[in-house]
């Protein structure tokens, strides 16, 4: 087995290879003057089980295209198998045709990866794990929630209330609560299909004088998290932290969340950002070592 850290996941790919005790096959990469990517494998991949690590956070279209190029290259060069480790899976939120005529983007992306020879995908806290089993490549969806909650425990948040956003995501808060053990709850969210505007239910939470960690899979514009922080703060919570697996933090999302009253934001290195404190490398290395 050899690990190829893609241009978007150089450090994470190296860390995964080190923990899984696998050889790294470095790439040469450059951009042509017009912006196109050129990638070259520097090791022979023939007959190898190849693991390509490439996150697809913004610039997601470029990162995806590089992933297609690398996978297809490994296929052409006769790799034995190709596993794509995609810590943040772009387009996973477009997991159905919400309105007639819309693209079912996650399906299209997985179909393209299958065409490029990918036999298996490993991702982390994908937006809708249920849909993954219906797609054309086997996908293993790992959870980084335990790693995030363990980080908070080490920082003295034992007994904090774990909150998740959206009823469907309550499993996330329940998983965090196994570590933090301060109870868990959720706040229902509703997104307008046309405008994208999110509204949160007004809910009384057991937050008074408590430390609260609000978990979400993704923080993108920050709009959802800001509303949740404000709600919890109004209910006299003590310290309020925003935790997420994928800190996309578009524009000034980080500053806006902190201005809304959050004491801090913690994310994982599925996406590189100033808050990517928790590494998912041990999680992915373990999955590779299990051989799944
Ligand atoms: C939505 O279903 C996700 O779980 C996140 O809550 C959402 O992607 C966050 O987006 P934003 O930060 O733009 O509100």
PDB file of C-alpha atoms and ligand atoms in Angstrom:
ATOM      1  CA  UNK A   1       0.000   0.000   0.000  1.00  0.00           C
ATOM      2  CA  UNK A   2       1.312   3.455  -0.808  1.00  0.00           C
ATOM      3  CA  UNK A   3      -0.068   6.862   0.126  1.00  0.00           C
ATOM      4  CA  UNK A   4      -0.138   9.721  -2.361  1.00  0.00           C
ATOM      5  CA  UNK A   5      -0.819  12.998  -0.535  1.00  0.00           C
ATOM      6  CA  UNK A   6      -2.610  15.220  -3.048  1.00  0.00           C
ATOM      7  CA  UNK A   7      -1.908  18.941  -3.448  1.00  0.00           C
ATOM      8  CA  UNK A   8      -4.785  19.862  -1.114  1.00  0.00           C
ATOM      9  CA  UNK A   9      -3.809  17.446   1.691  1.00  0.00           C
ATOM     10  CA  UNK A  10      -0.010  17.341   1.763  1.00  0.00           C
ATOM     11  CA  UNK A  11       0.437  17.542   5.545  1.00  0.00           C
ATOM     12  CA  UNK A  12      -2.541  15.337   6.410  1.00  0.00           C
ATOM     13  CA  UNK A  13      -1.521  12.705   3.842  1.00  0.00           C
ATOM     14  CA  UNK A  14       2.014  12.568   5.285  1.00  0.00           C
ATOM     15  CA  UNK A  15       0.646  12.258   8.824  1.00  0.00           C
ATOM     16  CA  UNK A  16      -1.739   9.456   7.830  1.00  0.00           C
ATOM     17  CA  UNK A  17       1.101   7.553   6.133  1.00  0.00           C
ATOM     18  CA  UNK A  18       3.357   7.961   9.182  1.00  0.00           C
ATOM     19  CA  UNK A  19       0.675   6.711  11.602  1.00  0.00           C
ATOM     20  CA  UNK A  20      -0.378   3.820   9.350  1.00  0.00           C
ATOM     21  CA  UNK A  21       3.310   2.988   8.727  1.00  0.00           C
ATOM     22  CA  UNK A  22       2.836   3.224   4.970  1.00  0.00           C
ATOM     23  CA  UNK A  23       5.207   4.465   2.308  1.00  0.00           C
ATOM     24  CA  UNK A  24       4.604   7.923   0.820  1.00  0.00           C
ATOM     25  CA  UNK A  25       4.744   8.361  -2.945  1.00  0.00           C
ATOM     26  CA  UNK A  26       5.359  12.099  -3.416  1.00  0.00           C
ATOM     27  CA  UNK A  27       3.951  13.995  -6.366  1.00  0.00           C
ATOM     28  CA  UNK A  28       5.341  16.869  -8.371  1.00  0.00           C
ATOM     29  CA  UNK A  29       2.743  19.506  -8.935  1.00  0.00           C
ATOM     30  CA  UNK A  30       2.567  22.870 -10.604  1.00  0.00           C
ATOM     31  CA  UNK A  31       0.119  25.234 -12.223  1.00  0.00           C
ATOM     32  CA  UNK A  32       0.439  26.237 -15.841  1.00  0.00           C
ATOM     33  CA  UNK A  33       0.212  29.994 -16.480  1.00  0.00           C
ATOM     34  CA  UNK A  34      -3.489  29.637 -17.355  1.00  0.00           C
ATOM     35  CA  UNK A  35      -4.240  27.966 -14.011  1.00  0.00           C
ATOM     36  CA  UNK A  36      -4.440  24.342 -15.157  1.00  0.00           C
ATOM     37  CA  UNK A  37      -2.898  21.738 -12.839  1.00  0.00           C
ATOM     38  CA  UNK A  38      -0.050  19.449 -13.819  1.00  0.00           C
ATOM     39  CA  UNK A  39       0.597  16.500 -11.525  1.00  0.00           C
ATOM     40  CA  UNK A  40       3.273  13.815 -11.826  1.00  0.00           C
ATOM     41  CA  UNK A  41       3.698  10.695  -9.702  1.00  0.00           C
ATOM     42  CA  UNK A  42       7.358  10.189  -8.816  1.00  0.00           C
ATOM     43  CA  UNK A  43       7.040   6.485  -7.897  1.00  0.00           C
ATOM     44  CA  UNK A  44       5.904   3.447  -9.820  1.00  0.00           C
ATOM     45  CA  UNK A  45       2.306   2.610  -8.837  1.00  0.00           C
ATOM     46  CA  UNK A  46       1.930  -0.519 -10.971  1.00  0.00           C
ATOM     47  CA  UNK A  47       0.359  -3.346  -8.963  1.00  0.00           C
ATOM     48  CA  UNK A  48       0.196  -1.166  -5.844  1.00  0.00           C
ATOM     49  CA  UNK A  49      -2.783  -0.523  -3.598  1.00  0.00           C
ATOM     50  CA  UNK A  50      -2.809   3.245  -3.938  1.00  0.00           C
ATOM     51  CA  UNK A  51      -4.343   5.604  -1.386  1.00  0.00           C
ATOM     52  CA  UNK A  52      -4.850   9.134  -2.655  1.00  0.00           C
ATOM     53  CA  UNK A  53      -5.500  11.721   0.065  1.00  0.00           C
ATOM     54  CA  UNK A  54      -7.142  14.858  -1.270  1.00  0.00           C
ATOM     55  CA  UNK A  55      -9.661  17.010   0.557  1.00  0.00           C
ATOM     56  CA  UNK A  56     -12.150  18.896  -1.579  1.00  0.00           C
ATOM     57  CA  UNK A  57     -12.771  22.039   0.445  1.00  0.00           C
ATOM     58  CA  UNK A  58     -12.653  25.349  -1.463  1.00  0.00           C
ATOM     59  CA  UNK A  59     -11.353  25.760  -4.104  1.00  0.00           C
ATOM     60  CA  UNK A  60     -13.465  22.601  -4.404  1.00  0.00           C
ATOM     61  CA  UNK A  61     -13.694  22.450  -8.178  1.00  0.00           C
ATOM     62  CA  UNK A  62      -9.926  22.600  -8.595  1.00  0.00           C
ATOM     63  CA  UNK A  63      -9.345  20.114  -5.760  1.00  0.00           C
ATOM     64  CA  UNK A  64     -11.887  17.720  -7.251  1.00  0.00           C
ATOM     65  CA  UNK A  65     -10.370  17.965 -10.694  1.00  0.00           C
ATOM     66  CA  UNK A  66      -6.918  17.206  -9.268  1.00  0.00           C
ATOM     67  CA  UNK A  67      -8.432  14.170  -7.544  1.00  0.00           C
ATOM     68  CA  UNK A  68      -9.939  12.956 -10.832  1.00  0.00           C
ATOM     69  CA  UNK A  69      -6.584  13.478 -12.580  1.00  0.00           C
ATOM     70  CA  UNK A  70      -4.641  11.562  -9.902  1.00  0.00           C
ATOM     71  CA  UNK A  71      -7.107   8.655  -9.734  1.00  0.00           C
ATOM     72  CA  UNK A  72      -7.290   8.273 -13.506  1.00  0.00           C
ATOM     73  CA  UNK A  73      -3.494   8.460 -13.674  1.00  0.00           C
ATOM     74  CA  UNK A  74      -3.185   5.652 -11.103  1.00  0.00           C
ATOM     75  CA  UNK A  75      -5.694   3.606 -13.133  1.00  0.00           C
ATOM     76  CA  UNK A  76      -3.775   4.144 -16.395  1.00  0.00           C
ATOM     77  CA  UNK A  77      -0.499   3.257 -14.645  1.00  0.00           C
ATOM     78  CA  UNK A  78      -2.047  -0.056 -13.559  1.00  0.00           C
ATOM     79  CA  UNK A  79      -2.479   0.419  -9.815  1.00  0.00           C
ATOM     80  CA  UNK A  80      -3.973  -2.712  -8.226  1.00  0.00           C
ATOM     81  CA  UNK A  81      -6.620  -0.737  -6.337  1.00  0.00           C
ATOM     82  CA  UNK A  82      -7.389   2.929  -5.728  1.00  0.00           C
ATOM     83  CA  UNK A  83      -8.748   4.292  -2.464  1.00  0.00           C
ATOM     84  CA  UNK A  84      -9.688   7.965  -2.406  1.00  0.00           C
ATOM     85  CA  UNK A  85      -9.452   9.496   1.063  1.00  0.00           C
ATOM     86  CA  UNK A  86     -11.585  12.634   0.812  1.00  0.00           C
ATOM     87  CA  UNK A  87     -11.696  14.168   4.319  1.00  0.00           C
ATOM     88  CA  UNK A  88     -14.142  16.910   3.279  1.00  0.00           C
ATOM     89  CA  UNK A  89     -16.458  15.742   0.544  1.00  0.00           C
ATOM     90  CA  UNK A  90     -17.488  18.662  -1.662  1.00  0.00           C
ATOM     91  CA  UNK A  91     -21.041  18.734  -3.012  1.00  0.00           C
ATOM     92  CA  UNK A  92     -22.181  16.226  -0.341  1.00  0.00           C
ATOM     93  CA  UNK A  93     -24.908  18.655   0.704  1.00  0.00           C
ATOM     94  CA  UNK A  94     -26.476  18.362  -2.754  1.00  0.00           C
ATOM     95  CA  UNK A  95     -27.651  14.901  -1.809  1.00  0.00           C
ATOM     96  CA  UNK A  96     -30.962  14.920  -3.711  1.00  0.00           C
ATOM     97  CA  UNK A  97     -32.928  16.952  -6.236  1.00  0.00           C
ATOM     98  CA  UNK A  98     -34.512  19.341  -3.738  1.00  0.00           C
ATOM     99  CA  UNK A  99     -36.487  20.991  -6.559  1.00  0.00           C
ATOM    100  CA  UNK A 100     -37.237  19.662 -10.031  1.00  0.00           C
ATOM    101  CA  UNK A 101     -34.352  20.222 -12.438  1.00  0.00           C
ATOM    102  CA  UNK A 102     -31.614  20.594  -9.828  1.00  0.00           C
ATOM    103  CA  UNK A 103     -28.444  18.528 -10.117  1.00  0.00           C
ATOM    104  CA  UNK A 104     -27.916  15.540  -7.801  1.00  0.00           C
ATOM    105  CA  UNK A 105     -24.299  16.590  -7.462  1.00  0.00           C
ATOM    106  CA  UNK A 106     -22.916  14.083  -4.951  1.00  0.00           C
ATOM    107  CA  UNK A 107     -24.053  11.242  -7.232  1.00  0.00           C
ATOM    108  CA  UNK A 108     -22.351  12.830 -10.241  1.00  0.00           C
ATOM    109  CA  UNK A 109     -19.070  13.278  -8.332  1.00  0.00           C
ATOM    110  CA  UNK A 110     -19.048   9.652  -7.143  1.00  0.00           C
ATOM    111  CA  UNK A 111     -19.875   8.385 -10.649  1.00  0.00           C
ATOM    112  CA  UNK A 112     -16.932  10.370 -12.028  1.00  0.00           C
ATOM    113  CA  UNK A 113     -14.629   8.915  -9.368  1.00  0.00           C
ATOM    114  CA  UNK A 114     -15.807   5.415 -10.345  1.00  0.00           C
ATOM    115  CA  UNK A 115     -14.966   6.210 -13.995  1.00  0.00           C
ATOM    116  CA  UNK A 116     -11.488   7.273 -12.860  1.00  0.00           C
ATOM    117  CA  UNK A 117     -10.954   3.841 -11.293  1.00  0.00           C
ATOM    118  CA  UNK A 118     -11.656   4.584  -7.628  1.00  0.00           C
ATOM    119  CA  UNK A 119     -12.633   1.343  -5.875  1.00  0.00           C
ATOM    120  CA  UNK A 120     -13.274   2.748  -2.426  1.00  0.00           C
ATOM    121  CA  UNK A 121     -13.832   6.136  -0.803  1.00  0.00           C
ATOM    122  CA  UNK A 122     -13.085   7.062   2.805  1.00  0.00           C
ATOM    123  CA  UNK A 123     -14.563  10.305   4.074  1.00  0.00           C
ATOM    124  CA  UNK A 124     -15.300  11.966   7.415  1.00  0.00           C
ATOM    125  CA  UNK A 125     -18.688  13.053   8.739  1.00  0.00           C
ATOM    126  CA  UNK A 126     -20.232  13.365   5.351  1.00  0.00           C
ATOM    127  CA  UNK A 127     -23.360  15.486   5.339  1.00  0.00           C
ATOM    128  CA  UNK A 128     -25.822  12.649   4.678  1.00  0.00           C
ATOM    129  CA  UNK A 129     -24.281   9.250   5.470  1.00  0.00           C
ATOM    130  CA  UNK A 130     -27.481   7.450   4.424  1.00  0.00           C
ATOM    131  CA  UNK A 131     -27.237   8.540   0.813  1.00  0.00           C
ATOM    132  CA  UNK A 132     -23.659   7.264   0.523  1.00  0.00           C
ATOM    133  CA  UNK A 133     -24.651   3.595   0.493  1.00  0.00           C
ATOM    134  CA  UNK A 134     -26.779   4.209  -2.609  1.00  0.00           C
ATOM    135  CA  UNK A 135     -23.916   5.547  -4.747  1.00  0.00           C
ATOM    136  CA  UNK A 136     -21.704   3.772  -7.286  1.00  0.00           C
ATOM    137  CA  UNK A 137     -18.531   3.374  -5.149  1.00  0.00           C
ATOM    138  CA  UNK A 138     -18.386   1.860  -1.619  1.00  0.00           C
ATOM    139  CA  UNK A 139     -17.958   4.750   0.812  1.00  0.00           C
ATOM    140  CA  UNK A 140     -16.814   4.517   4.395  1.00  0.00           C
ATOM    141  CA  UNK A 141     -17.919   7.502   6.470  1.00  0.00           C
ATOM    142  CA  UNK A 142     -15.795   7.958   9.617  1.00  0.00           C
ATOM    143  CA  UNK A 143     -16.761  10.122  12.559  1.00  0.00           C
ATOM    144  CA  UNK A 144     -14.399  12.684  14.068  1.00  0.00           C
ATOM    145  CA  UNK A 145     -16.855  13.659  16.819  1.00  0.00           C
ATOM    146  CA  UNK A 146     -15.116  11.520  19.435  1.00  0.00           C
ATOM    147  CA  UNK A 147     -11.806  13.220  18.601  1.00  0.00           C
ATOM    148  CA  UNK A 148     -13.403  16.667  18.902  1.00  0.00           C
ATOM    149  CA  UNK A 149     -15.162  15.846  22.173  1.00  0.00           C
ATOM    150  CA  UNK A 150     -11.964  14.323  23.579  1.00  0.00           C
ATOM    151  CA  UNK A 151     -10.152  17.566  22.757  1.00  0.00           C
ATOM    152  CA  UNK A 152     -12.762  19.514  24.745  1.00  0.00           C
ATOM    153  CA  UNK A 153     -12.483  17.054  27.626  1.00  0.00           C
ATOM    154  CA  UNK A 154      -8.735  17.625  27.751  1.00  0.00           C
ATOM    155  CA  UNK A 155      -9.402  21.378  27.848  1.00  0.00           C
ATOM    156  CA  UNK A 156     -11.573  21.012  30.981  1.00  0.00           C
ATOM    157  CA  UNK A 157     -15.025  20.721  29.403  1.00  0.00           C
ATOM    158  CA  UNK A 158     -15.926  17.500  31.197  1.00  0.00           C
ATOM    159  CA  UNK A 159     -19.643  17.710  32.010  1.00  0.00           C
ATOM    160  CA  UNK A 160     -20.410  20.301  29.301  1.00  0.00           C
ATOM    161  CA  UNK A 161     -23.745  20.146  27.481  1.00  0.00           C
ATOM    162  CA  UNK A 162     -23.333  18.778  23.936  1.00  0.00           C
ATOM    163  CA  UNK A 163     -25.671  20.371  21.422  1.00  0.00           C
ATOM    164  CA  UNK A 164     -26.188  19.583  17.772  1.00  0.00           C
ATOM    165  CA  UNK A 165     -27.900  21.539  15.032  1.00  0.00           C
ATOM    166  CA  UNK A 166     -30.829  19.818  13.355  1.00  0.00           C
ATOM    167  CA  UNK A 167     -32.811  16.880  14.673  1.00  0.00           C
ATOM    168  CA  UNK A 168     -31.162  14.528  12.174  1.00  0.00           C
ATOM    169  CA  UNK A 169     -27.754  15.406  13.628  1.00  0.00           C
ATOM    170  CA  UNK A 170     -28.686  14.538  17.212  1.00  0.00           C
ATOM    171  CA  UNK A 171     -26.518  11.423  16.917  1.00  0.00           C
ATOM    172  CA  UNK A 172     -23.554  13.792  16.775  1.00  0.00           C
ATOM    173  CA  UNK A 173     -24.412  15.328  20.166  1.00  0.00           C
ATOM    174  CA  UNK A 174     -25.102  11.873  21.584  1.00  0.00           C
ATOM    175  CA  UNK A 175     -21.676  10.696  20.427  1.00  0.00           C
ATOM    176  CA  UNK A 176     -19.984  13.736  21.974  1.00  0.00           C
ATOM    177  CA  UNK A 177     -21.892  13.165  25.203  1.00  0.00           C
ATOM    178  CA  UNK A 178     -20.320   9.733  25.575  1.00  0.00           C
ATOM    179  CA  UNK A 179     -17.080  11.651  26.162  1.00  0.00           C
ATOM    180  CA  UNK A 180     -18.259  14.865  27.854  1.00  0.00           C
ATOM    181  CA  UNK A 181     -21.101  13.297  29.840  1.00  0.00           C
ATOM    182  CA  UNK A 182     -23.015  16.475  30.567  1.00  0.00           C
ATOM    183  CA  UNK A 183     -26.152  15.505  28.660  1.00  0.00           C
ATOM    184  CA  UNK A 184     -27.093  16.318  25.084  1.00  0.00           C
ATOM    185  CA  UNK A 185     -29.812  18.033  23.114  1.00  0.00           C
ATOM    186  CA  UNK A 186     -30.438  19.502  19.669  1.00  0.00           C
ATOM    187  CA  UNK A 187     -31.829  22.666  18.134  1.00  0.00           C
ATOM    188  CA  UNK A 188     -34.043  22.159  15.080  1.00  0.00           C
ATOM    189  CA  UNK A 189     -33.016  24.078  11.988  1.00  0.00           C
ATOM    190  CA  UNK A 190     -34.912  24.854   8.811  1.00  0.00           C
ATOM    191  CA  UNK A 191     -33.349  26.033   5.565  1.00  0.00           C
ATOM    192  CA  UNK A 192     -35.459  27.786   2.927  1.00  0.00           C
ATOM    193  CA  UNK A 193     -34.958  25.791  -0.294  1.00  0.00           C
ATOM    194  CA  UNK A 194     -34.951  28.923  -2.449  1.00  0.00           C
ATOM    195  CA  UNK A 195     -33.214  31.634  -0.412  1.00  0.00           C
ATOM    196  CA  UNK A 196     -30.970  29.299   1.634  1.00  0.00           C
ATOM    197  CA  UNK A 197     -31.905  31.285   4.766  1.00  0.00           C
ATOM    198  CA  UNK A 198     -31.749  29.231   7.976  1.00  0.00           C
ATOM    199  CA  UNK A 199     -34.147  29.586  10.903  1.00  0.00           C
ATOM    200  CA  UNK A 200     -33.685  27.946  14.291  1.00  0.00           C
ATOM    201  CA  UNK A 201     -36.469  26.856  16.622  1.00  0.00           C
ATOM    202  CA  UNK A 202     -36.784  28.848  19.843  1.00  0.00           C
ATOM    203  CA  UNK A 203     -36.057  26.193  22.423  1.00  0.00           C
ATOM    204  CA  UNK A 204     -35.335  26.276  26.133  1.00  0.00           C
ATOM    205  CA  UNK A 205     -32.187  24.286  26.777  1.00  0.00           C
ATOM    206  CA  UNK A 206     -30.554  23.102  29.996  1.00  0.00           C
ATOM    207  CA  UNK A 207     -27.791  25.655  29.399  1.00  0.00           C
ATOM    208  CA  UNK A 208     -28.011  28.073  32.337  1.00  0.00           C
ATOM    209  CA  UNK A 209     -24.611  28.432  34.036  1.00  0.00           C
ATOM    210  CA  UNK A 210     -23.319  25.487  32.006  1.00  0.00           C
ATOM    211  CA  UNK A 211     -20.479  25.103  29.549  1.00  0.00           C
ATOM    212  CA  UNK A 212     -21.965  24.316  26.136  1.00  0.00           C
ATOM    213  CA  UNK A 213     -20.293  22.871  23.038  1.00  0.00           C
ATOM    214  CA  UNK A 214     -22.332  23.226  19.849  1.00  0.00           C
ATOM    215  CA  UNK A 215     -21.422  20.569  17.274  1.00  0.00           C
ATOM    216  CA  UNK A 216     -22.080  20.793  13.548  1.00  0.00           C
ATOM    217  CA  UNK A 217     -20.627  18.882  10.618  1.00  0.00           C
ATOM    218  CA  UNK A 218     -19.827  22.011   8.598  1.00  0.00           C
ATOM    219  CA  UNK A 219     -19.445  25.698   9.346  1.00  0.00           C
ATOM    220  CA  UNK A 220     -19.656  27.473   6.022  1.00  0.00           C
ATOM    221  CA  UNK A 221     -21.011  31.035   6.111  1.00  0.00           C
ATOM    222  CA  UNK A 222     -21.383  30.683   9.885  1.00  0.00           C
ATOM    223  CA  UNK A 223     -25.036  31.752   9.733  1.00  0.00           C
ATOM    224  CA  UNK A 224     -26.396  28.616  11.422  1.00  0.00           C
ATOM    225  CA  UNK A 225     -23.766  28.572  14.168  1.00  0.00           C
ATOM    226  CA  UNK A 226     -24.188  32.289  14.918  1.00  0.00           C
ATOM    227  CA  UNK A 227     -27.913  31.829  15.533  1.00  0.00           C
ATOM    228  CA  UNK A 228     -27.230  28.821  17.779  1.00  0.00           C
ATOM    229  CA  UNK A 229     -24.585  30.674  19.808  1.00  0.00           C
ATOM    230  CA  UNK A 230     -26.926  33.637  20.270  1.00  0.00           C
ATOM    231  CA  UNK A 231     -29.740  31.358  21.441  1.00  0.00           C
ATOM    232  CA  UNK A 232     -27.534  29.587  23.977  1.00  0.00           C
ATOM    233  CA  UNK A 233     -25.982  32.847  25.213  1.00  0.00           C
ATOM    234  CA  UNK A 234     -29.445  34.338  25.788  1.00  0.00           C
ATOM    235  CA  UNK A 235     -30.093  31.391  28.080  1.00  0.00           C
ATOM    236  CA  UNK A 236     -27.154  32.382  30.310  1.00  0.00           C
ATOM    237  CA  UNK A 237     -24.726  29.631  29.340  1.00  0.00           C
ATOM    238  CA  UNK A 238     -21.220  30.002  30.778  1.00  0.00           C
ATOM    239  CA  UNK A 239     -18.617  29.187  28.108  1.00  0.00           C
ATOM    240  CA  UNK A 240     -19.978  28.499  24.602  1.00  0.00           C
ATOM    241  CA  UNK A 241     -17.795  26.821  21.990  1.00  0.00           C
ATOM    242  CA  UNK A 242     -18.525  26.085  18.351  1.00  0.00           C
ATOM    243  CA  UNK A 243     -17.155  22.712  17.224  1.00  0.00           C
ATOM    244  CA  UNK A 244     -17.201  21.388  13.708  1.00  0.00           C
ATOM    245  CA  UNK A 245     -15.565  18.706  11.623  1.00  0.00           C
ATOM    246  CA  UNK A 246     -15.269  20.865   8.496  1.00  0.00           C
ATOM    247  CA  UNK A 247     -14.371  24.507   9.232  1.00  0.00           C
ATOM    248  CA  UNK A 248     -14.902  26.010   5.795  1.00  0.00           C
ATOM    249  CA  UNK A 249     -15.338  29.418   7.451  1.00  0.00           C
ATOM    250  CA  UNK A 250     -16.106  31.318   4.276  1.00  0.00           C
ATOM    251  CA  UNK A 251     -15.209  35.041   4.316  1.00  0.00           C
ATOM    252  CA  UNK A 252     -15.310  36.492   7.823  1.00  0.00           C
ATOM    253  CA  UNK A 253     -17.400  33.648   9.299  1.00  0.00           C
ATOM    254  CA  UNK A 254     -14.884  33.077  12.081  1.00  0.00           C
ATOM    255  CA  UNK A 255     -14.922  36.692  13.240  1.00  0.00           C
ATOM    256  CA  UNK A 256     -18.733  36.838  13.021  1.00  0.00           C
ATOM    257  CA  UNK A 257     -19.133  33.708  15.168  1.00  0.00           C
ATOM    258  CA  UNK A 258     -16.766  35.109  17.793  1.00  0.00           C
ATOM    259  CA  UNK A 259     -18.598  38.455  17.722  1.00  0.00           C
ATOM    260  CA  UNK A 260     -21.886  36.617  18.298  1.00  0.00           C
ATOM    261  CA  UNK A 261     -20.583  35.528  21.698  1.00  0.00           C
ATOM    262  CA  UNK A 262     -18.755  32.237  21.108  1.00  0.00           C
ATOM    263  CA  UNK A 263     -15.694  31.831  23.310  1.00  0.00           C
ATOM    264  CA  UNK A 264     -13.932  29.878  20.595  1.00  0.00           C
ATOM    265  CA  UNK A 265     -14.206  27.682  17.516  1.00  0.00           C
ATOM    266  CA  UNK A 266     -12.568  24.279  17.151  1.00  0.00           C
ATOM    267  CA  UNK A 267     -12.430  22.270  13.929  1.00  0.00           C
ATOM    268  CA  UNK A 268     -10.474  19.405  12.394  1.00  0.00           C
ATOM    269  CA  UNK A 269      -7.835  19.338   9.691  1.00  0.00           C
ATOM    270  CA  UNK A 270     -10.270  17.771   7.212  1.00  0.00           C
ATOM    271  CA  UNK A 271     -10.141  21.402   6.060  1.00  0.00           C
ATOM    272  CA  UNK A 272      -7.130  23.671   6.613  1.00  0.00           C
ATOM    273  CA  UNK A 273      -8.108  26.760   8.603  1.00  0.00           C
ATOM    274  CA  UNK A 274      -6.925  28.797  11.573  1.00  0.00           C
ATOM    275  CA  UNK A 275      -9.170  26.646  13.843  1.00  0.00           C
ATOM    276  CA  UNK A 276      -8.150  23.214  12.493  1.00  0.00           C
ATOM    277  CA  UNK A 277      -6.777  22.080  15.836  1.00  0.00           C
ATOM    278  CA  UNK A 278      -7.861  18.429  15.934  1.00  0.00           C
ATOM    279  CA  UNK A 279      -6.178  15.994  13.549  1.00  0.00           C
ATOM    280  CA  UNK A 280      -8.224  13.262  11.868  1.00  0.00           C
ATOM    281  CA  UNK A 281      -5.042  11.429  10.814  1.00  0.00           C
ATOM    282  CA  UNK A 282      -5.320   8.796  13.599  1.00  0.00           C
ATOM    283  CA  UNK A 283      -8.918   8.059  12.586  1.00  0.00           C
ATOM    284  CA  UNK A 284      -8.060   7.601   8.901  1.00  0.00           C
ATOM    285  CA  UNK A 285      -4.817   5.699   9.609  1.00  0.00           C
ATOM    286  CA  UNK A 286      -6.762   3.273  11.786  1.00  0.00           C
ATOM    287  CA  UNK A 287      -9.384   2.743   9.063  1.00  0.00           C
ATOM    288  CA  UNK A 288      -6.607   2.014   6.542  1.00  0.00           C
ATOM    289  CA  UNK A 289      -4.884  -0.360   8.954  1.00  0.00           C
ATOM    290  CA  UNK A 290      -8.175  -2.235   9.432  1.00  0.00           C
ATOM    291  CA  UNK A 291      -8.063  -2.646   5.661  1.00  0.00           C
ATOM    292  CA  UNK A 292     -11.619  -1.449   5.180  1.00  0.00           C
TER     293      UNK A 292
HETATM  294  C1  LIG B   1     -26.434  21.954   7.267  1.00  0.00           C
HETATM  295  O1  LIG B   1     -27.246  21.091   7.082  1.00  0.00           O
HETATM  296  C2  LIG B   1     -25.098  21.720   7.888  1.00  0.00           C
HETATM  297  O2  LIG B   1     -25.140  20.747   8.873  1.00  0.00           O
HETATM  298  C3  LIG B   1     -24.552  22.998   8.454  1.00  0.00           C
HETATM  299  O3  LIG B   1     -25.383  23.428   9.511  1.00  0.00           O
HETATM  300  C4  LIG B   1     -24.516  24.062   7.397  1.00  0.00           C
HETATM  301  O4  LIG B   1     -23.837  23.575   6.281  1.00  0.00           O
HETATM  302  C5  LIG B   1     -23.816  25.295   7.912  1.00  0.00           C
HETATM  303  O5  LIG B   1     -23.842  26.267   6.910  1.00  0.00           O
HETATM  304  P1  LIG B   1     -23.674  27.786   7.278  1.00  0.00           P
HETATM  305  O6  LIG B   1     -22.436  27.913   8.106  1.00  0.00           O
HETATM  306  O7  LIG B   1     -23.566  28.483   5.956  1.00  0.00           O
HETATM  307  O8  LIG B   1     -24.896  28.218   8.028  1.00  0.00           O
END
